[in-house]
Short mmCIF file of N, CA and C in Angstrom, two decimals:
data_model
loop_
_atom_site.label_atom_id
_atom_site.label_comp_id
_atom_site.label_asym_id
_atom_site.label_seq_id
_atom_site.Cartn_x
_atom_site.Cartn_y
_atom_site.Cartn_z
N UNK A 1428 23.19 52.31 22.52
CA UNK A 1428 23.92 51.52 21.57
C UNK A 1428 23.66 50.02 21.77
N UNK A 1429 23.88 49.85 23.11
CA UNK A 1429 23.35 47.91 23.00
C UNK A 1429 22.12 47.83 22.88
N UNK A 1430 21.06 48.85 23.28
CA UNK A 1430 19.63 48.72 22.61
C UNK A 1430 19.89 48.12 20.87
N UNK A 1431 20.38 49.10 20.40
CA UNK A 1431 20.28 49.30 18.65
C UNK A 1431 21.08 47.75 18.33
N UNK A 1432 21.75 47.17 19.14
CA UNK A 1432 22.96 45.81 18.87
C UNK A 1432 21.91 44.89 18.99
N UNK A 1433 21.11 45.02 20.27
CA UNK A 1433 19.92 43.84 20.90
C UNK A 1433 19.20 43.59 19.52
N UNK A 1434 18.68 44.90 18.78
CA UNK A 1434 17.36 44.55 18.17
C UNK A 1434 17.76 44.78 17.15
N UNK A 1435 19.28 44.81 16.92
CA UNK A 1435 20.04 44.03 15.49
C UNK A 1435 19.81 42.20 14.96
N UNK A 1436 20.37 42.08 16.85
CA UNK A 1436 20.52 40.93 16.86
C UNK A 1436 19.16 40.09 16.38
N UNK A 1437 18.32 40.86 17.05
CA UNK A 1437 16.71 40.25 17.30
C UNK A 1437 16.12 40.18 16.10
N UNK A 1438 16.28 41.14 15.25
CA UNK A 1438 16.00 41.08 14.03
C UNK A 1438 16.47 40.50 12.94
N UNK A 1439 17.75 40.05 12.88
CA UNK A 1439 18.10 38.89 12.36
C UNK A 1439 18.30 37.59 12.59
N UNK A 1440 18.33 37.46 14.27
CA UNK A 1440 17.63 36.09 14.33
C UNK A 1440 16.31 35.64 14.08
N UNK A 1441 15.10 36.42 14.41
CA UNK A 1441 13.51 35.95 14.03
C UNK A 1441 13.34 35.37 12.75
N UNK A 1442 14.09 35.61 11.74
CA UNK A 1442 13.36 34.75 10.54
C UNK A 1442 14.19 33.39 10.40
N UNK A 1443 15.56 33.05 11.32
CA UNK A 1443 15.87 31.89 11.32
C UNK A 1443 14.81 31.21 11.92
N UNK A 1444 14.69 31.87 13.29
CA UNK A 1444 13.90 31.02 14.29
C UNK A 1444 12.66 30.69 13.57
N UNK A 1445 12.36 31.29 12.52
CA UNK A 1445 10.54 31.10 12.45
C UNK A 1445 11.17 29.88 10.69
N UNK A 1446 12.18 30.49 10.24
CA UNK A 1446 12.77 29.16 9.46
C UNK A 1446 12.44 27.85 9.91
N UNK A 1447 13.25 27.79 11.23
CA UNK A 1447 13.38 26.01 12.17
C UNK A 1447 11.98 25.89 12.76
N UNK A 1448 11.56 26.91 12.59
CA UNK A 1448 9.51 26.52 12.70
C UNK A 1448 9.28 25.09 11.86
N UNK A 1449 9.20 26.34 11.09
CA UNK A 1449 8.90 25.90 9.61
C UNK A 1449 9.12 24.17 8.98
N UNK A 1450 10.20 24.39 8.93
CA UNK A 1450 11.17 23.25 8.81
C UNK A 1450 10.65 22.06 10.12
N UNK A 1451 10.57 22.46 11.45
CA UNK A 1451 10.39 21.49 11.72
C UNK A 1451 8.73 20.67 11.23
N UNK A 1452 7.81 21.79 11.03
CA UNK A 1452 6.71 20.95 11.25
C UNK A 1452 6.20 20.48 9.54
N UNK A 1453 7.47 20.84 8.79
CA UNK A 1453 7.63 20.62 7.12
C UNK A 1453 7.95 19.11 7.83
N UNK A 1454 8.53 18.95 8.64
CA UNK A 1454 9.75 16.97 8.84
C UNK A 1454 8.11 16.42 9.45
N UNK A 1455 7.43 17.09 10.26
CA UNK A 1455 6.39 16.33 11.13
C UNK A 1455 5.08 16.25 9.84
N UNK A 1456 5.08 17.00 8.86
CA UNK A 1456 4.14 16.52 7.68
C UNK A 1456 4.87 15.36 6.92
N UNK A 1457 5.84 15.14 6.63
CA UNK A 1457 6.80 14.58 6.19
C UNK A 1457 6.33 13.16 6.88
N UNK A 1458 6.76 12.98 7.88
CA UNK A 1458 6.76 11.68 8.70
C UNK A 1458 4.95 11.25 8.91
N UNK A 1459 4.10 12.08 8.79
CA UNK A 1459 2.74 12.02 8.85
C UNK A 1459 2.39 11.65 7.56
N UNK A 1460 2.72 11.53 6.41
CA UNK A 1460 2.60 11.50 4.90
C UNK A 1460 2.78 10.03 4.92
N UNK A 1461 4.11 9.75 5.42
CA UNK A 1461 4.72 7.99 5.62
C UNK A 1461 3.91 7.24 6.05
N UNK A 1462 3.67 8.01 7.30
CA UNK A 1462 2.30 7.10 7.94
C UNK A 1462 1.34 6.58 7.56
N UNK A 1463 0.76 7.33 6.85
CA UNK A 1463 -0.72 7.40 6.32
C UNK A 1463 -0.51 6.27 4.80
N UNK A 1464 0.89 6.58 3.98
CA UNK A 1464 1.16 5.91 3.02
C UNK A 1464 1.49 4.41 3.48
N UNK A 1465 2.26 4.12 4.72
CA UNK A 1465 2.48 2.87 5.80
C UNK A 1465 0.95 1.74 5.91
N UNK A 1466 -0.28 2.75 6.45
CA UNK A 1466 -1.70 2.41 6.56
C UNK A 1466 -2.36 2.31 5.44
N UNK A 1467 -2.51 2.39 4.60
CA UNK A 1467 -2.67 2.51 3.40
C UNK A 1467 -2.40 0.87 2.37
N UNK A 1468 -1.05 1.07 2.76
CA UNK A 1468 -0.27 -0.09 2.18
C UNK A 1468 -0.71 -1.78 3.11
N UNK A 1469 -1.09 -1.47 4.24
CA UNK A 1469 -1.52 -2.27 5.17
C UNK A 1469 -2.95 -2.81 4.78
N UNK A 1470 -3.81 -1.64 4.36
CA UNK A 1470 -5.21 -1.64 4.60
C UNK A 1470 -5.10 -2.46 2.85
N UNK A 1471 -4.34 -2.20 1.89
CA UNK A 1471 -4.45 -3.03 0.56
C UNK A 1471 -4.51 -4.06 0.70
N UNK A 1472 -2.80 -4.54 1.57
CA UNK A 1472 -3.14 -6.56 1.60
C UNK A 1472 -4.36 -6.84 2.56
N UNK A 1473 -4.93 -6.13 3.56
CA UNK A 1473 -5.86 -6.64 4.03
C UNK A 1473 -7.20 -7.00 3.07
N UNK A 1474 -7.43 -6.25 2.39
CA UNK A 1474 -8.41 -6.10 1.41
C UNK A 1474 -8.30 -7.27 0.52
N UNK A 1475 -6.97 -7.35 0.23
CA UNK A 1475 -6.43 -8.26 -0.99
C UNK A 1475 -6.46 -9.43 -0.25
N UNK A 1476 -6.17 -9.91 0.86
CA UNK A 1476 -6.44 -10.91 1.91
C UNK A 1476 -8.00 -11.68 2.11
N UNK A 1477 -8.30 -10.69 2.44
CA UNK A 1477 -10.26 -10.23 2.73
C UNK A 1477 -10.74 -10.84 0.98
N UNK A 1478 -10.20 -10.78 0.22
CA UNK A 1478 -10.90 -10.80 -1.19
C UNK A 1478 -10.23 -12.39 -1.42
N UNK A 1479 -9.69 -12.47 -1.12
CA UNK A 1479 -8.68 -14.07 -1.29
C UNK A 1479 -9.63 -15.01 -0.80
N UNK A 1480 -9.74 -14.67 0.60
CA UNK A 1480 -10.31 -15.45 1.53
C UNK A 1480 -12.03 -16.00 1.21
N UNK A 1481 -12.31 -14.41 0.48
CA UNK A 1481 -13.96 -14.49 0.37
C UNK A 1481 -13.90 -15.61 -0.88
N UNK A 1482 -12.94 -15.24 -2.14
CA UNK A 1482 -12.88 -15.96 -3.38
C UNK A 1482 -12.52 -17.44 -2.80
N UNK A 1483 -12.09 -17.92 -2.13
CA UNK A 1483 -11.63 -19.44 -1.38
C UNK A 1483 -13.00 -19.88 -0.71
N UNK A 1484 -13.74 -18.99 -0.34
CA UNK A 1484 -15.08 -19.45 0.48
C UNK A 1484 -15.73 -20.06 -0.55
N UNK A 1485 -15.80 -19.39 -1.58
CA UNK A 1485 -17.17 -18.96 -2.81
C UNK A 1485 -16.75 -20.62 -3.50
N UNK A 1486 -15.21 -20.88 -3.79
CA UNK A 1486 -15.21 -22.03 -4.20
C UNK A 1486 -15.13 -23.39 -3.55
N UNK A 1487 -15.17 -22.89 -1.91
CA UNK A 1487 -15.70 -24.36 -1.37
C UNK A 1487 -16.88 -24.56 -1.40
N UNK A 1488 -17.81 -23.20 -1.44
CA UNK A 1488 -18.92 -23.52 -1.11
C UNK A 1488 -19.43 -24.23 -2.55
N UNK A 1489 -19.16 -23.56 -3.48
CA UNK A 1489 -19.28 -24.66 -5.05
C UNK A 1489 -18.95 -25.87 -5.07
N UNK A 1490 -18.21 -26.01 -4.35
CA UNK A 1490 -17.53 -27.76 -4.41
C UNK A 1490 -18.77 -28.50 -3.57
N UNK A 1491 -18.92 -27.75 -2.45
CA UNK A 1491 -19.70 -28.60 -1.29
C UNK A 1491 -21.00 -28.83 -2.18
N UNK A 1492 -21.75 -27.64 -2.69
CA UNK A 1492 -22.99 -27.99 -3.40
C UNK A 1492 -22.90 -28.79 -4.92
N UNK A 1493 -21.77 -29.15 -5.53
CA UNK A 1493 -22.16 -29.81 -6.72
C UNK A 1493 -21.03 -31.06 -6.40
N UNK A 1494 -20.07 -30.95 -5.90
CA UNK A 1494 -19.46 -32.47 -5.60
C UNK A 1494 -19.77 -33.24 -5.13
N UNK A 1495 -19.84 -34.95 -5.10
CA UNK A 1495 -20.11 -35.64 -3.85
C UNK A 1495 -19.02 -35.98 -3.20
N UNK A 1496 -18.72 -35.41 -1.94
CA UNK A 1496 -17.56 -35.65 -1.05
C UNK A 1496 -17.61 -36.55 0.08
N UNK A 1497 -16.37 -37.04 0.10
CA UNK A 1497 -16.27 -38.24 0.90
C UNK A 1497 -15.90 -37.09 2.21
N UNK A 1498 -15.80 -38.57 3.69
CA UNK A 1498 -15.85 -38.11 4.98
C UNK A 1498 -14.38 -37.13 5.14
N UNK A 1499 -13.59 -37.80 4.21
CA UNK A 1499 -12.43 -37.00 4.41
C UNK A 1499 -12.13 -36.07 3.42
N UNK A 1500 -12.95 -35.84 2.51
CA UNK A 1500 -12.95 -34.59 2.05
C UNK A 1500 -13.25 -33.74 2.65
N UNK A 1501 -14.46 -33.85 3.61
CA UNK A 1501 -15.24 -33.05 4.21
C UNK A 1501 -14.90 -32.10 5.30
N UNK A 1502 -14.05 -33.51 5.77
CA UNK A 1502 -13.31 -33.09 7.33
C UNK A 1502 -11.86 -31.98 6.59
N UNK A 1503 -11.26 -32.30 5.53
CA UNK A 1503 -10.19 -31.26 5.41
C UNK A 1503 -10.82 -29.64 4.62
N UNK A 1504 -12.31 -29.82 4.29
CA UNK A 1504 -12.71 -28.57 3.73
C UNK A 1504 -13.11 -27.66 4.95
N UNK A 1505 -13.55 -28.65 6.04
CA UNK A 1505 -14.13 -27.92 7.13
C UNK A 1505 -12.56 -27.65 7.96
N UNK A 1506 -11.48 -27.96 7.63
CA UNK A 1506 -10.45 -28.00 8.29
C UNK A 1506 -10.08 -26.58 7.96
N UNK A 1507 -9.99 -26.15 6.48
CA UNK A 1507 -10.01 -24.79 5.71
C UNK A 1507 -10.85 -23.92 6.16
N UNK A 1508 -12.34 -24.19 6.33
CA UNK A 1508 -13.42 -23.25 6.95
C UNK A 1508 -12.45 -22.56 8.13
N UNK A 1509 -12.44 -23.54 8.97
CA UNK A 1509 -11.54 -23.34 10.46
C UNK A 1509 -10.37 -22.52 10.37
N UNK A 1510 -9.51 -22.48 9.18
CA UNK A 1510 -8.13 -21.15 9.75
C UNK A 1510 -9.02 -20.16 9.24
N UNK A 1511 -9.96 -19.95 7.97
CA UNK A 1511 -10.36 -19.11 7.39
C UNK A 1511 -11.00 -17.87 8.54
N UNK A 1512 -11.93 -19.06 9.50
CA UNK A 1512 -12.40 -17.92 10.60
C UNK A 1512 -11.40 -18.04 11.72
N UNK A 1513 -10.31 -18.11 11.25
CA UNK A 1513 -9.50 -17.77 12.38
C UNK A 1513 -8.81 -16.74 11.93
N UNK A 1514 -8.51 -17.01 10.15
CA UNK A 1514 -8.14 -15.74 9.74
C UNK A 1514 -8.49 -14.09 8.94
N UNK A 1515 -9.78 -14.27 9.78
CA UNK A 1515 -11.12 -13.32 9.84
C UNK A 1515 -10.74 -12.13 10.77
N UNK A 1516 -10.13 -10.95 10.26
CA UNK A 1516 -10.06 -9.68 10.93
C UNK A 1516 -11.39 -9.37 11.69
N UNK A 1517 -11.03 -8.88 12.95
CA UNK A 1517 -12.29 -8.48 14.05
C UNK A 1517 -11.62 -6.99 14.12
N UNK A 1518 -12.65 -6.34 14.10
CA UNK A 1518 -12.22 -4.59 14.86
C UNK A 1518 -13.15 -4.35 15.47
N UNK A 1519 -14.59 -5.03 15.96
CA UNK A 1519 -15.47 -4.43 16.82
C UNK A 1519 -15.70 -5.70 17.62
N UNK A 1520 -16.54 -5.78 18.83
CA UNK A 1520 -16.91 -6.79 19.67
C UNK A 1520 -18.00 -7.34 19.00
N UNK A 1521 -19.32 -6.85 17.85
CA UNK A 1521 -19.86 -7.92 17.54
C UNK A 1521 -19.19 -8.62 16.54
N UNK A 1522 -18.21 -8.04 15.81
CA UNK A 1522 -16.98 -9.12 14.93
C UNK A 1522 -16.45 -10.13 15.62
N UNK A 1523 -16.33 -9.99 17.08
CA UNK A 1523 -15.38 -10.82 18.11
C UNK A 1523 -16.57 -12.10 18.21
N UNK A 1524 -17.86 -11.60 18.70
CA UNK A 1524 -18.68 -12.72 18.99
C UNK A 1524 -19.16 -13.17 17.87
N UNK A 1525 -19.36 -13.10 16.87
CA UNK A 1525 -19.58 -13.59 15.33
C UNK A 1525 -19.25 -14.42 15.21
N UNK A 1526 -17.06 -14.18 14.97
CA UNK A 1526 -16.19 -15.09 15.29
C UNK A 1526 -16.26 -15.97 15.51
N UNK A 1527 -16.04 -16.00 17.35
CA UNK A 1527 -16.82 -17.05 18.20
C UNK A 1527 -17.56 -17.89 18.16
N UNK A 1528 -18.77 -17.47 17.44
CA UNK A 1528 -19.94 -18.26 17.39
C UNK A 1528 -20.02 -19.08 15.81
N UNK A 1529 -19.21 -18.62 14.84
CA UNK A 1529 -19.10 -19.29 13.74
C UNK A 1529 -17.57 -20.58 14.32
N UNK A 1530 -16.74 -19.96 15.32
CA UNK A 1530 -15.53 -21.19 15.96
C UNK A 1530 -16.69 -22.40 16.45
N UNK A 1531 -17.28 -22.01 17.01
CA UNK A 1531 -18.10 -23.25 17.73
C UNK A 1531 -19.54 -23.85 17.07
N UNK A 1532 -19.41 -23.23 15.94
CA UNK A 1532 -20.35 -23.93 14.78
C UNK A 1532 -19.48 -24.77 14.38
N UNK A 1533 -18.55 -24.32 14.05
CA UNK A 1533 -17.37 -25.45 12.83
C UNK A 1533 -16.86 -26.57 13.56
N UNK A 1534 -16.19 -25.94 14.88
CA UNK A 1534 -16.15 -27.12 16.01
C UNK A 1534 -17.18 -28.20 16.13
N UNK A 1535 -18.04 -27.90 16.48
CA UNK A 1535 -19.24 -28.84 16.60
C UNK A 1535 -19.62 -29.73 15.14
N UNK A 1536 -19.40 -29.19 13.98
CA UNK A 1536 -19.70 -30.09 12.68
C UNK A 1536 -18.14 -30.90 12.83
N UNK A 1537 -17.21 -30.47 13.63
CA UNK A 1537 -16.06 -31.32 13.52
C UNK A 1537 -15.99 -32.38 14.43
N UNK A 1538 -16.55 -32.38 15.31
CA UNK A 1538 -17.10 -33.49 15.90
C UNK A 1538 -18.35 -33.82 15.34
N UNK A 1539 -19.08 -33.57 14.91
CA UNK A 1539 -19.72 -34.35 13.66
C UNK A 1539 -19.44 -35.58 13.22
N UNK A 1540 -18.49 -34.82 12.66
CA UNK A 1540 -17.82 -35.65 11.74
C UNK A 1540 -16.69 -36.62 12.18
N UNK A 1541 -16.48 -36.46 13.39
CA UNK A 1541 -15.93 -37.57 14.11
C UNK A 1541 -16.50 -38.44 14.75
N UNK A 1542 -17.74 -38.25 14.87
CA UNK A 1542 -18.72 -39.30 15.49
C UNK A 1542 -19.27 -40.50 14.40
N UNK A 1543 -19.24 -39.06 13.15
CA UNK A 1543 -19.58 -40.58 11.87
C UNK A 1543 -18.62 -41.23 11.42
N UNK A 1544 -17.05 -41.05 11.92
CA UNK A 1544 -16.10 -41.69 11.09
C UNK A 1544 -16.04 -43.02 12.12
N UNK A 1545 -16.14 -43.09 13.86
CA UNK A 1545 -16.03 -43.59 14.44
C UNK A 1545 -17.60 -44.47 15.04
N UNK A 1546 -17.96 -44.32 14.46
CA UNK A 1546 -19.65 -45.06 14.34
C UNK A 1546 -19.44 -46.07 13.36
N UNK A 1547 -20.65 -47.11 14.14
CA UNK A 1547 -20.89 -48.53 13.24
C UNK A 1547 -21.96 -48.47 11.89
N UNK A 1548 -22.31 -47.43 11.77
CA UNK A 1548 -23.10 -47.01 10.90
C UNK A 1548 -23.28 -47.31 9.13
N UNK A 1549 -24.17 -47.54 8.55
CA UNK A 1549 -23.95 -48.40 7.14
C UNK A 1549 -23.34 -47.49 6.31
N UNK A 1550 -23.08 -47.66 5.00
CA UNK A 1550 -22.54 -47.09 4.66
C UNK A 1550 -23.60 -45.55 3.91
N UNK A 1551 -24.86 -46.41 3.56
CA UNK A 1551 -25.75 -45.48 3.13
C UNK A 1551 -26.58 -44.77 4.52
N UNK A 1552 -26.32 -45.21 5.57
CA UNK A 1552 -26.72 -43.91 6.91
C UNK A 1552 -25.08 -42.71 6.59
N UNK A 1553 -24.48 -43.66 6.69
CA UNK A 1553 -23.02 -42.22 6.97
C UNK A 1553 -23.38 -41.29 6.16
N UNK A 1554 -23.87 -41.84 4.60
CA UNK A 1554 -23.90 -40.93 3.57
C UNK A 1554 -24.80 -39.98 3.35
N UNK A 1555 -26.18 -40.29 4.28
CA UNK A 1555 -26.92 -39.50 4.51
C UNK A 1555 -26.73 -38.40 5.42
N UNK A 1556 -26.13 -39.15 6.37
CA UNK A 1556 -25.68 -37.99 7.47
C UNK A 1556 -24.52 -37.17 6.86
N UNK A 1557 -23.85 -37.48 6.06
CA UNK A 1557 -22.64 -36.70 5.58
C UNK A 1557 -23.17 -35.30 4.70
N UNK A 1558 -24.15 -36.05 3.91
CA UNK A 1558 -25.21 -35.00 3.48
C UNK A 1558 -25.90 -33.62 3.77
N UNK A 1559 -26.18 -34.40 5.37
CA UNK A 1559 -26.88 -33.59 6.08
C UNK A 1559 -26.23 -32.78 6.79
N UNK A 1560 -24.52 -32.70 7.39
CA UNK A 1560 -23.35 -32.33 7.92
C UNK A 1560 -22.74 -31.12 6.80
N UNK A 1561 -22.56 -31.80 5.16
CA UNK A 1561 -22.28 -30.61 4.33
C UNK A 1561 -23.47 -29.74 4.03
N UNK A 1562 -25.19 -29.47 4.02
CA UNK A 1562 -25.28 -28.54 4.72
C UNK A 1562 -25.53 -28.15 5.22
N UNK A 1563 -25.43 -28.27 6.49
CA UNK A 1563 -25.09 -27.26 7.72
C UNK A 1563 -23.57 -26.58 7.28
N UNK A 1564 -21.99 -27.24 7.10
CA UNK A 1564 -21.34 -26.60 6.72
C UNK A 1564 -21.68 -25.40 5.65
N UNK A 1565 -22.18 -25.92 4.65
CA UNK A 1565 -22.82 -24.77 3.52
C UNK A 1565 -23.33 -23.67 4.27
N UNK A 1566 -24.20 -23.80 5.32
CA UNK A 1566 -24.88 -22.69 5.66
C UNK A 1566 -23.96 -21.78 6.57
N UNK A 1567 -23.39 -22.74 7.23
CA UNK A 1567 -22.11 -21.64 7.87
C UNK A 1567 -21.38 -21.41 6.99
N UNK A 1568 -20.59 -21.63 5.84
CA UNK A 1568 -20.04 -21.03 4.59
C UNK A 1568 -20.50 -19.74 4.66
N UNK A 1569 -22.20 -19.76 4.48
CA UNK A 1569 -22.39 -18.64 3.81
C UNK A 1569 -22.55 -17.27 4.63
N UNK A 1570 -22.89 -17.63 5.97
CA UNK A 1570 -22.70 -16.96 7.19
C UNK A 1570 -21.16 -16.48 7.27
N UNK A 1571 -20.20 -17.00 6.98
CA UNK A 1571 -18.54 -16.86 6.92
C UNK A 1571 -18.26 -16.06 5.85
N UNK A 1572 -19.32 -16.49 4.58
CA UNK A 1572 -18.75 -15.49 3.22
C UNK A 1572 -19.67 -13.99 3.58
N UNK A 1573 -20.79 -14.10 4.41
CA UNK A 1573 -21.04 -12.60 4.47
C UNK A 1573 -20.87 -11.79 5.46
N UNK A 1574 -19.93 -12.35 6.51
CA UNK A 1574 -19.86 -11.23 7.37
C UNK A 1574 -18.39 -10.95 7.01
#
């Protein structure tokens, strides 16, 4: 008789138990769905970021090649270059040294450009050299707009 009670019991508990299976790994697709919709939503503004950033490149670099810009134009476009590759997503180590090596390009035209503001220089040398300073910026532009 408690045999026949046991595998009463047993038999009407198994399809709860395999219910709260169920159910649980229904909540763990559930919470895995969020996730993926979470990453997703992340990976858009990055893109939308990434596309901002490239469209902001494309029109300095237009300005630099058809405007004539003064020293302090120059210095606040290259000031923009500068968060731009700062605000340049890296996910691999040659992204990291890229980076890097486009930071200490821009650096270096920024002292550039502090050597010609603080120089006795005429006005038609500065302007040549200013010339010659936007492009090199241009060319790192374009190094910045394609990686």
């Amino acid at each position: 008789m408690i045999k026949l009670k046991s595998m009463a019991c047993i038999t009407f508990f198994m399809p709860t138990l395999y219910g709260c299976t169920v159910i649980a790994l229904k909540q763990d697709v559930d919470r895995h769905k969020i996730a993926v919709a979470d990453k997703e939503g992340e990976l858009k503004n990055a893109e939308a970021e990434q596309a901002r950033l490239r469209e902001e490149s494309v029109n300095l670099k237009k300005d630099l090649t058809t405007t004539e810009i003064s020293l302090g134009d120059l210095k606040s476009r290259l000031a923009e270059l500068q968060r731009m590759n700062a605000n340049t997503a890296v996910n691999t180590e040659e992204q990291r040294t890229s980076k890097r090596q486009r930071e200490v390009k821009l650096n270096k035209h920024q002292v550039e450009l502090d050597e010609i503001q603080q120089s006795n220089m005429t006005a038609a040398e500065k302007k040549k050299k200013l010339e010659s300073i936007k492009k090199k910026i241009t060319d790192t532009l374009n190094i910045l707009t394609h990686s």
